CSV table of C-alpha atoms and ligand atoms in Angstrom, one decimal:
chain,number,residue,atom,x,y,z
A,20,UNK,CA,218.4,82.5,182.2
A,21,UNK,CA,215.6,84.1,179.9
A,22,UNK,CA,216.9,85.8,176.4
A,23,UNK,CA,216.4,89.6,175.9
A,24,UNK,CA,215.1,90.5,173.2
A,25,UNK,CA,214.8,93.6,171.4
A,26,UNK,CA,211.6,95.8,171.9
A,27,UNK,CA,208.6,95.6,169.7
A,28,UNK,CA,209.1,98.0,166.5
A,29,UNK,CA,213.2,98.4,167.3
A,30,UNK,CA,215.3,96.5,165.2
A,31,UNK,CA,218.6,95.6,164.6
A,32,UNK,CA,220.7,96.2,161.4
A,33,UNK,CA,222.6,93.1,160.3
A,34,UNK,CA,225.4,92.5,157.7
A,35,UNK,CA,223.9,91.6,154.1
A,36,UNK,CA,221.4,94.9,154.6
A,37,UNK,CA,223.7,97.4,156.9
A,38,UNK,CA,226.0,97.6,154.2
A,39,UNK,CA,223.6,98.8,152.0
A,40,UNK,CA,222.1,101.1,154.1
A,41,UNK,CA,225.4,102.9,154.5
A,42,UNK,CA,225.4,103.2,150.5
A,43,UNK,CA,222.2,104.7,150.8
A,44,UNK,CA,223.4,107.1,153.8
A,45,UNK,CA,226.9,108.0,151.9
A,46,UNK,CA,224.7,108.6,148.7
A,47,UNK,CA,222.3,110.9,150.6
A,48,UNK,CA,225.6,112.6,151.8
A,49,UNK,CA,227.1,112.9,148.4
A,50,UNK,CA,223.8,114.2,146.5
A,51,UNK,CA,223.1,116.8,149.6
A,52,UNK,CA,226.7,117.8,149.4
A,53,UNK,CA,226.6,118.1,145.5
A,54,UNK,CA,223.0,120.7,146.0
A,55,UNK,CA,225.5,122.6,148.5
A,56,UNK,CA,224.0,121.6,152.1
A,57,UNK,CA,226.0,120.9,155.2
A,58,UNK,CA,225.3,118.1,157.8
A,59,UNK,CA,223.6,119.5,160.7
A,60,UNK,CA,223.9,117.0,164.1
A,61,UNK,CA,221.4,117.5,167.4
A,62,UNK,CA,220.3,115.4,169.6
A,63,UNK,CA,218.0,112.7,170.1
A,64,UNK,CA,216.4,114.4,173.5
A,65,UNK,CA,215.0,117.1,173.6
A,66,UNK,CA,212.2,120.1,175.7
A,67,UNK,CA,208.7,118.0,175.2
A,68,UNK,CA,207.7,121.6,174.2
A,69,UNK,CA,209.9,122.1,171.4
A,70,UNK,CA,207.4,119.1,169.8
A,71,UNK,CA,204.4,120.1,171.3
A,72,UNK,CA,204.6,123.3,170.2
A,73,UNK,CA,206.1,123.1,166.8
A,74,UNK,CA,204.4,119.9,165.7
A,75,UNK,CA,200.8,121.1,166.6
A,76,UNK,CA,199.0,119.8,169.6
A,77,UNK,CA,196.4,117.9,167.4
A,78,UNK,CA,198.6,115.5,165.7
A,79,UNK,CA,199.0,112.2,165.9
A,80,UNK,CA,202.3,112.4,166.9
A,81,UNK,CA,201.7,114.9,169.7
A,82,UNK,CA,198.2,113.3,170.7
A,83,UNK,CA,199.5,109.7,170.9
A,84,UNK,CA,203.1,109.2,169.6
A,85,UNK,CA,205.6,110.8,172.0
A,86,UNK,CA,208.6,108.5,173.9
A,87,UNK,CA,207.8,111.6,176.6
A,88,UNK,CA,209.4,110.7,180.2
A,89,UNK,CA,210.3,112.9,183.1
A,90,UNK,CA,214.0,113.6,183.5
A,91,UNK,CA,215.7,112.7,187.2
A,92,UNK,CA,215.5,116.5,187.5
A,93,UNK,CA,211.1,116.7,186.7
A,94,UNK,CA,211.5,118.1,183.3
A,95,UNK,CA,209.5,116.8,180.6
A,96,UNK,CA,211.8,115.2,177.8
A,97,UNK,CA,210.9,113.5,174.7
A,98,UNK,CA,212.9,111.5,172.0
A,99,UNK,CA,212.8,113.2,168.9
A,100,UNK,CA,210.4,112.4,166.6
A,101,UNK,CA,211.2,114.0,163.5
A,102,UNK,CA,214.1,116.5,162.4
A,103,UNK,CA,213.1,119.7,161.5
A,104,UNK,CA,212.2,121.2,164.9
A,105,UNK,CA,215.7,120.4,166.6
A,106,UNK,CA,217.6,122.1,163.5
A,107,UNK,CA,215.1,125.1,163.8
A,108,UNK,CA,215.7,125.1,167.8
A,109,UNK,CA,219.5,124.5,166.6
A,110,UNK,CA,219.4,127.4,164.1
A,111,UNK,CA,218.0,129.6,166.2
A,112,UNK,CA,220.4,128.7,169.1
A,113,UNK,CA,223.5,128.9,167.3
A,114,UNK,CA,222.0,131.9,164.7
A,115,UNK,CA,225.6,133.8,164.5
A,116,UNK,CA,227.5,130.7,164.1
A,117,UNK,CA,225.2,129.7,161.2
A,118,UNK,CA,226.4,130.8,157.3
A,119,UNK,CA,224.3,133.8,155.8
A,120,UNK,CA,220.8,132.7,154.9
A,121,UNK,CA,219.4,130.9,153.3
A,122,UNK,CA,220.9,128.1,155.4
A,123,UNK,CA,220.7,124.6,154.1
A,124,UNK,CA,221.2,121.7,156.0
A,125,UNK,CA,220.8,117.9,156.0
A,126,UNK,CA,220.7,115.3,159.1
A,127,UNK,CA,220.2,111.7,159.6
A,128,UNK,CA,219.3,109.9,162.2
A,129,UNK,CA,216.6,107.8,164.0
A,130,UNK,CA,213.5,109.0,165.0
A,131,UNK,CA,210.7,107.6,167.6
A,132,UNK,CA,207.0,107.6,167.5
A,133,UNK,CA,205.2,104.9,169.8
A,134,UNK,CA,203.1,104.2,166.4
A,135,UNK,CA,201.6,100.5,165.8
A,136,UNK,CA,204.4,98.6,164.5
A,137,UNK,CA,203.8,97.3,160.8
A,138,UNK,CA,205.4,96.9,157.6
A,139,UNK,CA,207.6,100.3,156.9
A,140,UNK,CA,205.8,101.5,160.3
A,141,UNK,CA,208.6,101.4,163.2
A,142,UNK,CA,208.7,102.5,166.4
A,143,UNK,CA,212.5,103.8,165.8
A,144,UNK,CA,213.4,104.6,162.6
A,145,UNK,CA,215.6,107.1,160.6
A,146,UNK,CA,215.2,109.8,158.4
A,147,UNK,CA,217.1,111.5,156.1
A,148,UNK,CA,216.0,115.0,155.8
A,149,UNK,CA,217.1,118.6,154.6
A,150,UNK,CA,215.7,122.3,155.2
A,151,UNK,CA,216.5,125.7,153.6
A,152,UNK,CA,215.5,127.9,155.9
A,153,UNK,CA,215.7,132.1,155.1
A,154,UNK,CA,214.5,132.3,151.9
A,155,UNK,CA,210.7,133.0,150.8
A,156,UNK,CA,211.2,132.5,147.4
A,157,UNK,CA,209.8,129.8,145.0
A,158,UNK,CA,213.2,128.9,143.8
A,159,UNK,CA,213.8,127.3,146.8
A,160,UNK,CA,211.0,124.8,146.4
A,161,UNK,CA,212.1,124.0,143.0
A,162,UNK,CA,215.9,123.4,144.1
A,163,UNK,CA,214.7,121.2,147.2
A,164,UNK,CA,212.4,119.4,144.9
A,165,UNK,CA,214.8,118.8,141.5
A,166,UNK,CA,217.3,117.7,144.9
A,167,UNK,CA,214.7,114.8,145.8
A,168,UNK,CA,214.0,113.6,142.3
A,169,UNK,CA,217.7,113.8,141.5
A,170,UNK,CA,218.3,111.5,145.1
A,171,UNK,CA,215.5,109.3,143.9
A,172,UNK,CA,217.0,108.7,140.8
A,173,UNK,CA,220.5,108.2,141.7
A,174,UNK,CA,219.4,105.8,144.1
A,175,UNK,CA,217.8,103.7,141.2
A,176,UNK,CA,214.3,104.7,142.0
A,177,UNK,CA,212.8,106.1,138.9
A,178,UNK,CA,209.2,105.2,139.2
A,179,UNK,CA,208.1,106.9,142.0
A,180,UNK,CA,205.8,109.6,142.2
A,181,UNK,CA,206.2,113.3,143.0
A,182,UNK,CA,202.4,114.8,144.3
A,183,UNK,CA,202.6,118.1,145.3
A,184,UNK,CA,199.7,120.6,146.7
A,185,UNK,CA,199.9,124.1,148.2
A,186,UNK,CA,197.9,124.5,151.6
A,187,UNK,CA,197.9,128.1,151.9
A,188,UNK,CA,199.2,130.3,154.4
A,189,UNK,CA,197.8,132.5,157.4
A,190,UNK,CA,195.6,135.1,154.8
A,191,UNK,CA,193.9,132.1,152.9
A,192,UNK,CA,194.1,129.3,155.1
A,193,UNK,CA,191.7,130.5,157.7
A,194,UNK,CA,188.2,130.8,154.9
A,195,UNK,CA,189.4,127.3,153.4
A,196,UNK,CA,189.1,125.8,156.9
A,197,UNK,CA,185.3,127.7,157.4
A,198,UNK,CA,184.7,126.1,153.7
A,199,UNK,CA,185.8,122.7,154.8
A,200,UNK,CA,184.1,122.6,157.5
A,201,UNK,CA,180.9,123.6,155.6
A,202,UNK,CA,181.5,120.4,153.6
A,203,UNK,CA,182.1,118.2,156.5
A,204,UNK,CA,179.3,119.6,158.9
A,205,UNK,CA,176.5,117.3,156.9
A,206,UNK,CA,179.2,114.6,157.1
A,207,UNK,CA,179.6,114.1,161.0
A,208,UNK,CA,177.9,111.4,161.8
A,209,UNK,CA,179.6,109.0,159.3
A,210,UNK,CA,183.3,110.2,160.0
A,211,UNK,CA,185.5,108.7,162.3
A,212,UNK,CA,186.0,109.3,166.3
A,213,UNK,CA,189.1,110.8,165.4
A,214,UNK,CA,188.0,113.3,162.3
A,215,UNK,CA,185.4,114.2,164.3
A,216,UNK,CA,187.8,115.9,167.2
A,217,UNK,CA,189.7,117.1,164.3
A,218,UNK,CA,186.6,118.5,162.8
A,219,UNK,CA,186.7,121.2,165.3
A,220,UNK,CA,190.6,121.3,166.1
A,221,UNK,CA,192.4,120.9,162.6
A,222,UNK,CA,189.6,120.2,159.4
A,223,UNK,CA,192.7,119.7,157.4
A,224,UNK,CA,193.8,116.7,159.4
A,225,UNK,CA,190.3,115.1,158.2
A,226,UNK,CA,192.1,115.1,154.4
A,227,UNK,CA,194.9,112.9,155.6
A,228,UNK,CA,192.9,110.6,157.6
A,229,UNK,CA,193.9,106.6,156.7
A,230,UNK,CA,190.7,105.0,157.6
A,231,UNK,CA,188.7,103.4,154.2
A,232,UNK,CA,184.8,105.3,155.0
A,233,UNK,CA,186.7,108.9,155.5
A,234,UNK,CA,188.6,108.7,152.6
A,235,UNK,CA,185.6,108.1,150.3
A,236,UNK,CA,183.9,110.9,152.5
A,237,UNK,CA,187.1,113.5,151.7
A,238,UNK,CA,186.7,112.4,147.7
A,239,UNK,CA,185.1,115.3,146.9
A,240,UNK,CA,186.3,117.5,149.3
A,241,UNK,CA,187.0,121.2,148.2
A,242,UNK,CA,190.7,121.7,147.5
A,243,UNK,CA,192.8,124.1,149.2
A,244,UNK,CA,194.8,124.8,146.0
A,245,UNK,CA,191.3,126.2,144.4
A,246,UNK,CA,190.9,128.7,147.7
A,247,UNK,CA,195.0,130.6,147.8
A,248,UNK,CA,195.6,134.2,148.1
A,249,UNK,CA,197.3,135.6,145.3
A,250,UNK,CA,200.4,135.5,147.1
A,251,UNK,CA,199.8,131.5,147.3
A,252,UNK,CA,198.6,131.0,144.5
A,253,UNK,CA,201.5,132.7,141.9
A,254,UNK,CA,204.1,131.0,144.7
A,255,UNK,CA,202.3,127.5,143.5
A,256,UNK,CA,202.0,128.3,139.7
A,257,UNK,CA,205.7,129.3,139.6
A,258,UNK,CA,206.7,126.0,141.7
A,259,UNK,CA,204.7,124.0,139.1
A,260,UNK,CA,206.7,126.2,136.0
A,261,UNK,CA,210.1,125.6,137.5
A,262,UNK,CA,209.5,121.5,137.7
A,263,UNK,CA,208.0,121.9,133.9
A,264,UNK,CA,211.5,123.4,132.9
A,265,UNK,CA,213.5,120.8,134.4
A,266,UNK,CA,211.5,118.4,133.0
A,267,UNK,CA,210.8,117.1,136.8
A,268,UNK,CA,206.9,115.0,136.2
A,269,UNK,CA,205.2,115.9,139.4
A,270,UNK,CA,201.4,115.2,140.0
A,271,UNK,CA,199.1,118.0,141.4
A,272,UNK,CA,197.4,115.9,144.3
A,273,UNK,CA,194.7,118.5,145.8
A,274,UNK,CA,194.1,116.5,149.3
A,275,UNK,CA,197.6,116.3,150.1
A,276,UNK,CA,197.8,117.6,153.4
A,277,UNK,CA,200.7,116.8,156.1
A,278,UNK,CA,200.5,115.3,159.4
A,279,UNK,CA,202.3,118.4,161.2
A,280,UNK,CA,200.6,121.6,161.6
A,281,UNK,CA,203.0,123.5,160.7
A,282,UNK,CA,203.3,124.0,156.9
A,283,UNK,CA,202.2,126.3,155.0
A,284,UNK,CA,202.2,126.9,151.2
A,285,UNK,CA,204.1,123.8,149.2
A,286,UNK,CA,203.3,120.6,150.4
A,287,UNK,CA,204.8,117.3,149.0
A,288,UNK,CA,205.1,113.6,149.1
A,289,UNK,CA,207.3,111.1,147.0
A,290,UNK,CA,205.1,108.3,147.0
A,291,UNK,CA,205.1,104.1,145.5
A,292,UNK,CA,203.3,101.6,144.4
A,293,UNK,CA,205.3,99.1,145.7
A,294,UNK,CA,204.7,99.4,149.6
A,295,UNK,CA,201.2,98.9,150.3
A,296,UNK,CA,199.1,101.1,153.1
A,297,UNK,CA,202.9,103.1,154.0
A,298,UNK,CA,203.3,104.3,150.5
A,299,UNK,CA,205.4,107.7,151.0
A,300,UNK,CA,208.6,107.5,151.2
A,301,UNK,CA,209.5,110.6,151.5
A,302,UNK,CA,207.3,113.8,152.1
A,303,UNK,CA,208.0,117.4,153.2
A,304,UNK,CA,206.8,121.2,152.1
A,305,UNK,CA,207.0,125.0,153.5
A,306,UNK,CA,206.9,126.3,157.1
A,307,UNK,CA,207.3,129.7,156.6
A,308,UNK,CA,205.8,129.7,160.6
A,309,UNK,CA,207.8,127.6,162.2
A,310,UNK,CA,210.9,129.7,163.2
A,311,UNK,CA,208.4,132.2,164.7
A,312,UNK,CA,206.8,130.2,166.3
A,313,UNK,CA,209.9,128.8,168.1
A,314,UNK,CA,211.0,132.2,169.5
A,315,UNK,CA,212.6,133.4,166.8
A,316,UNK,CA,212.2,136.4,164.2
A,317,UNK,CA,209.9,135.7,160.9
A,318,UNK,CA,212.0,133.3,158.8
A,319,UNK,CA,210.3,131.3,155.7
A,320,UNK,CA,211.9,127.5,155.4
A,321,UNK,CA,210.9,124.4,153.6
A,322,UNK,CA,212.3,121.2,154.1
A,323,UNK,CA,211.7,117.2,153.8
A,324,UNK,CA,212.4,113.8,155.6
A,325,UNK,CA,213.0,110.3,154.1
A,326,UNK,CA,212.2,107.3,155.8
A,327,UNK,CA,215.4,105.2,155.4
A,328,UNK,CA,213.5,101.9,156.2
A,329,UNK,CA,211.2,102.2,153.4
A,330,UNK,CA,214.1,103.3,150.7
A,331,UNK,CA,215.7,100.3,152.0
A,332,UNK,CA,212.7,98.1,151.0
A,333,UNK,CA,212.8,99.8,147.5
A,334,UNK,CA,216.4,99.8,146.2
A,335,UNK,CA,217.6,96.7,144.4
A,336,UNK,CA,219.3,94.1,146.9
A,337,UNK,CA,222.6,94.5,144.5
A,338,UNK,CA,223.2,98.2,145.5
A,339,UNK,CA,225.8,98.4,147.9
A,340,UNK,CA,226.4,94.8,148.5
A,341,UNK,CA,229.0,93.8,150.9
A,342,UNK,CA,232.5,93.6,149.9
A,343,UNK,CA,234.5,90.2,149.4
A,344,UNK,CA,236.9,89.4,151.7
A,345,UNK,CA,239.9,89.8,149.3
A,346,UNK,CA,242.9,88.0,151.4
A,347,UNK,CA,242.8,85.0,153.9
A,348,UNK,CA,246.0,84.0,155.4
A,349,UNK,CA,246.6,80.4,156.6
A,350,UNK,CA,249.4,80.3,159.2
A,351,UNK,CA,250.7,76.9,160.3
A,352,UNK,CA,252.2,77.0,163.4
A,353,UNK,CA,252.9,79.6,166.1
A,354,UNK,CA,256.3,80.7,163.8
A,355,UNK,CA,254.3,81.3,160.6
A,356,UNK,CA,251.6,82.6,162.7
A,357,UNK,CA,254.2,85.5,164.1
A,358,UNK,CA,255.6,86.5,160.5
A,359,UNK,CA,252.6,87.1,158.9
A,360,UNK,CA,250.2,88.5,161.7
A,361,UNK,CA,252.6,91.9,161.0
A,362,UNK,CA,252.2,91.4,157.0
A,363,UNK,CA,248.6,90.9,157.3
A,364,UNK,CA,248.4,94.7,159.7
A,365,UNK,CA,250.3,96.0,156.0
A,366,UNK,CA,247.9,94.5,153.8
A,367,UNK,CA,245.1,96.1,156.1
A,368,UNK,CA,246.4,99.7,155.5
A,369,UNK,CA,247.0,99.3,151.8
A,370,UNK,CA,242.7,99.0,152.2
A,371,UNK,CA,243.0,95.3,151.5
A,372,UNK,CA,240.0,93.7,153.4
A,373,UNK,CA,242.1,90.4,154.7
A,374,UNK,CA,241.6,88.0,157.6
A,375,UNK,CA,243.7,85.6,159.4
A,376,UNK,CA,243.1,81.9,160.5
A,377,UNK,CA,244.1,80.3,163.8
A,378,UNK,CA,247.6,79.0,163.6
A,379,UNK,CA,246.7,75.9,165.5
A,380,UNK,CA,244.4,75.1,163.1
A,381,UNK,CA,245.1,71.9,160.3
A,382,UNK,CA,245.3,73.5,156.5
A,383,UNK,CA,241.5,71.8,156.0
A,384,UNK,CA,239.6,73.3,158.8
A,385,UNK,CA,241.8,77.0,157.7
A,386,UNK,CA,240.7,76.6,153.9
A,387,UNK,CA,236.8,75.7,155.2
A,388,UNK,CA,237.2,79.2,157.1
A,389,UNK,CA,238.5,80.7,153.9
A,390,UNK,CA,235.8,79.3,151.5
A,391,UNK,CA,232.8,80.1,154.2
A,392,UNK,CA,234.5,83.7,154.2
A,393,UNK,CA,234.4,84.0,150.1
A,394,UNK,CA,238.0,84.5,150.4
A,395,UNK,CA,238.8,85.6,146.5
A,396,UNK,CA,242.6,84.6,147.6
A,397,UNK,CA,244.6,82.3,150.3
A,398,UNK,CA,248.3,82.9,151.7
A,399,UNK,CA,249.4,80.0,152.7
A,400,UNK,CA,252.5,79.3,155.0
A,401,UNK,CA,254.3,76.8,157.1
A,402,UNK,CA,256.8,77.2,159.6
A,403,UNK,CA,258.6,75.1,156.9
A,404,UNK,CA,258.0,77.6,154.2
A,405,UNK,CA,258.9,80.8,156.7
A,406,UNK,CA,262.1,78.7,157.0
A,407,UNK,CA,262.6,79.1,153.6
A,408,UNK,CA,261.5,82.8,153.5
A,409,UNK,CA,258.3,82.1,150.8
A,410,UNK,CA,254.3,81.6,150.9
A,411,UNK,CA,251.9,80.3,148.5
A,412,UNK,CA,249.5,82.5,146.9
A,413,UNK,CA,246.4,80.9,146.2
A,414,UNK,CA,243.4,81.9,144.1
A,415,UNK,CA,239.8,80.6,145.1
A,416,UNK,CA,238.5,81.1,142.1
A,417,UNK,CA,240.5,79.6,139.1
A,418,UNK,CA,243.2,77.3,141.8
A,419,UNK,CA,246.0,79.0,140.7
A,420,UNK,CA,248.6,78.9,143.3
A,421,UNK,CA,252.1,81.1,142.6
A,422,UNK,CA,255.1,80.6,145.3
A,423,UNK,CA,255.9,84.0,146.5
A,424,UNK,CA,259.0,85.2,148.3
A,425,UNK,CA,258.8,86.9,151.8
A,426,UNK,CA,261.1,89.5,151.4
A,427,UNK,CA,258.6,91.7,148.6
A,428,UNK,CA,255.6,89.8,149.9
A,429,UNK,CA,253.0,92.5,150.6
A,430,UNK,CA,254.0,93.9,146.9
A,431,UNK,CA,253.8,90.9,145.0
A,432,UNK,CA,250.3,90.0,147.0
A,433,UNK,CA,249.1,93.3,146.1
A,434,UNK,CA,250.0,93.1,142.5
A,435,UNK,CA,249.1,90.1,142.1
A,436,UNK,CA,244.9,90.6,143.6
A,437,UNK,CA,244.3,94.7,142.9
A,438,UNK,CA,245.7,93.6,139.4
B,520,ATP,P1,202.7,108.3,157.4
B,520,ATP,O1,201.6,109.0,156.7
B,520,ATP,O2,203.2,107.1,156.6
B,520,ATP,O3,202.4,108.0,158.8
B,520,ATP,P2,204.0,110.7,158.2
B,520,ATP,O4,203.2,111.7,157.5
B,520,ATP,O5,203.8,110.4,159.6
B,520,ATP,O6,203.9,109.3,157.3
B,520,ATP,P3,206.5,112.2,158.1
B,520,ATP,O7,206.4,112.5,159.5
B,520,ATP,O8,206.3,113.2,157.1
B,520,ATP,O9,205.6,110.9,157.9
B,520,ATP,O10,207.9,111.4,157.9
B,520,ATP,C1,208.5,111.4,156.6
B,520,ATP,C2,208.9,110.0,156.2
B,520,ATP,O11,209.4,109.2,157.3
B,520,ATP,C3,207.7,109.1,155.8
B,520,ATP,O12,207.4,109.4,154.4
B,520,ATP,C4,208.2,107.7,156.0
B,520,ATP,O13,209.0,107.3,154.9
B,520,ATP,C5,209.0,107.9,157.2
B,520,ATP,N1,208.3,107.4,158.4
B,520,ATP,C6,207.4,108.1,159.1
B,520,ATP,N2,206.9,107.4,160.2
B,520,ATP,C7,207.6,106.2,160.1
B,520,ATP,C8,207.5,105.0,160.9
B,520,ATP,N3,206.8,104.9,162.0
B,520,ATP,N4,208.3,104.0,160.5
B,520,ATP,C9,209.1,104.0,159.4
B,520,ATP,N5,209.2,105.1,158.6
B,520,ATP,C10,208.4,106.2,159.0
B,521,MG,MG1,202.6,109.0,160.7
């Protein structure tokens, strides 16, 4: 019969990197938790509109991304793919059950976009991501940002780079576009298919384009941060004097742009050197639209995603490394076998990570097992030694073996490998 295999740009998580991913989600949860979010779960399928509509109908991931299918009842679904428009639809659904604003939550999960897969470019993968959503105020930029440097740096990730950009907001945004668009009218012919639909559609979009001959087009494009209202531009200054006072570098990056329409004001990316083309790892900024534009009444928010797949390619192979396997019991014969398959159930909740080999297995083949499993120590017993009501105790790593009686066994094993 012919193997199934997984689909292009889904992959599996194996022992050797899962358990390091999991130190990377439990760290997330601990640093979140520490900056006073909550967790926030919804689900993976959701109205095609929600998307449409919050994302921006010009986006890549709109235009060309979606997993969209029709539902057995002919309604347009689509798996999610990013965070922040399910907890806005959440928030807005569950408003009264919500604590008093600003509300800040954090979610993990994966995420689908029907994107060419690559290296860090998946068709699932999973993001870590917070919002604040209520709150107008710069302070709330600064917190969200001094959250993602502090992540970063926990994690062991100390060179990476914090751009950030403001891209204005209904008052300004509209002349930076016309200006734009003045700058790119002369340019047309030698911009891409794509920027040239976006020309018309979204300018903006032009700034974030990946292709080689539009980027040296964009180099000197006019920067949105030179063309703010007040409003925008004091918001900005005061986002850039709050990282200055704790002592967060940032860079001022004045294309930065996002692929989603919807943000407004603060825009940011944490980005590498060390992962080629896909070199943000995490990127985010202010929607102060969104909510509104969702059904709901005017609510400013800003939030960010991290792409766990690309932190996994950045932290050091030692963090989180799997643990050993502390205890391997050897039972020879069915009798030995049915005194210490009850001993080994203690040992497992007293935390010990143990195992246990076949009873109808010869010592040699049992201590392989033990030695392919990194066993630190081996319990060794007979039906002989049961008899006798005693085991060996057996360390891996020096040969040290003590004779141990059954009666206090679990103790004495514990004392003798938690030290
Ligand atoms: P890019 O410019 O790399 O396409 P994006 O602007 O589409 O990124 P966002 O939608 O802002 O990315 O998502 C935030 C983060 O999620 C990214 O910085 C990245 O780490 C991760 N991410 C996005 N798309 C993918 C993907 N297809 N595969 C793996 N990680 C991804
Ligand atoms: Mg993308």
């Amino acid at each position: 019969m012919e193997k199934i295999n997984a689909l292009k740009g889904f992959k599996d998580l194996l022992p050797g990197d899962s358990e390091r991913w999991d130190w990377l989600a439990l760290t997330a949860r601990r640093t979140f938790d520490a900056f006073g979010f909550s967790p926030i779960h919804t689900p993976i399928l959701e109205r095609t509109t929600l998307f449409t509509r919050s994302i921006g109908e010009t986006t890549d991931i709109v235009e060309k991304e979606m997993y969209t299918f029709e539902d057995w009842d002919g309604k347009q679904v689509t798996l999610r793919p990013e965070g922040t428009a399910s907890v806005v639809r959440a928030f807005l659904e569950h408003r009264h059950q919500m604590p008093v604003l600003p509300v800040k939550l954090y979610y993990q999960g994966p995420m689908f976009r029907h994107e060419r897969p690559q290296a860090g470019r998946l068709r699932q993968f999973h993001q870590v991501g917070a919002e604040i959503i209520g709150d107008i105020d710069p302070k709330q930029d600064i917190e969200l940002l001094s959250l993602l440097t502090y992540f970063f740096k926990r994690i062991g990730l100390d060179n990476l780079t914090l751009e950030i950009n403001s891209l204005g907001c209904p008052v300004c945004r509209p002349p930076y576009r016309e200006i734009l668009q003045d700058f790119f009218k002369k340019k047309l012919t030698t911009l891409c298919e794509d920027c040239n639909r976006r020309f018309h559609k979204n300018p903006l979009r032009i700034l974030d384009c990946k292709k080689e001959s539009c980027k040296t087009i964009t180099t000197d494009a006019p920067a949105s941060a030179k063309h703010l209202c007040t409003e925008c531009d004091e918001h900005f200054k005061t986002v850039q004097q709050g990282l200055k006072t704790l002592k967060i570098p940032y860079q001022y990056s004045k294309h930065l742009v996002r692929g989603l329409d919807y943000y407004t004001k603060t825009a940011f990316e944490m980005t590498t050197q060390n992962l080629g083309a896909q070199n943000a790892v995490a990127a985010g900024g202010r929607y102060d639209g969104l909510v509104e534009a969702l059904g709901g009444p005017a609510t400013p928010a800003i939030g960010f995603a991290m792409g766990m797949e690309r932190l996994m390619h950045l932290i050091p192979e030692t963090k989180g490394m799997p643990s050993t396997l502390q205890l391997f019991i050897v039972p020879l014969g069915e009798s030995a076998y049915q005194t210490l398959f009850p001993i080994l159930y203690s040992l497992r909740k007293k935390k010990l990570r143990s195992e246990i080999g076949y009873s109808d297995s010869p010592l040699k083949k049992q201590m392989k097992q033990a030695d392919r499993l990194n066993a630190e120590y081996v319990l060794i017993a007979g039906d002989e030694e049961i008899a006798a009501k005693k085991a060996i105790l057996r360390n891996m790593k020096t040969k040290s073996q003590t004779e141990i009686g059954l009666s206090n066994l679990i103790n004495e094993i514990l004392a003798e490998i938690e030290g």
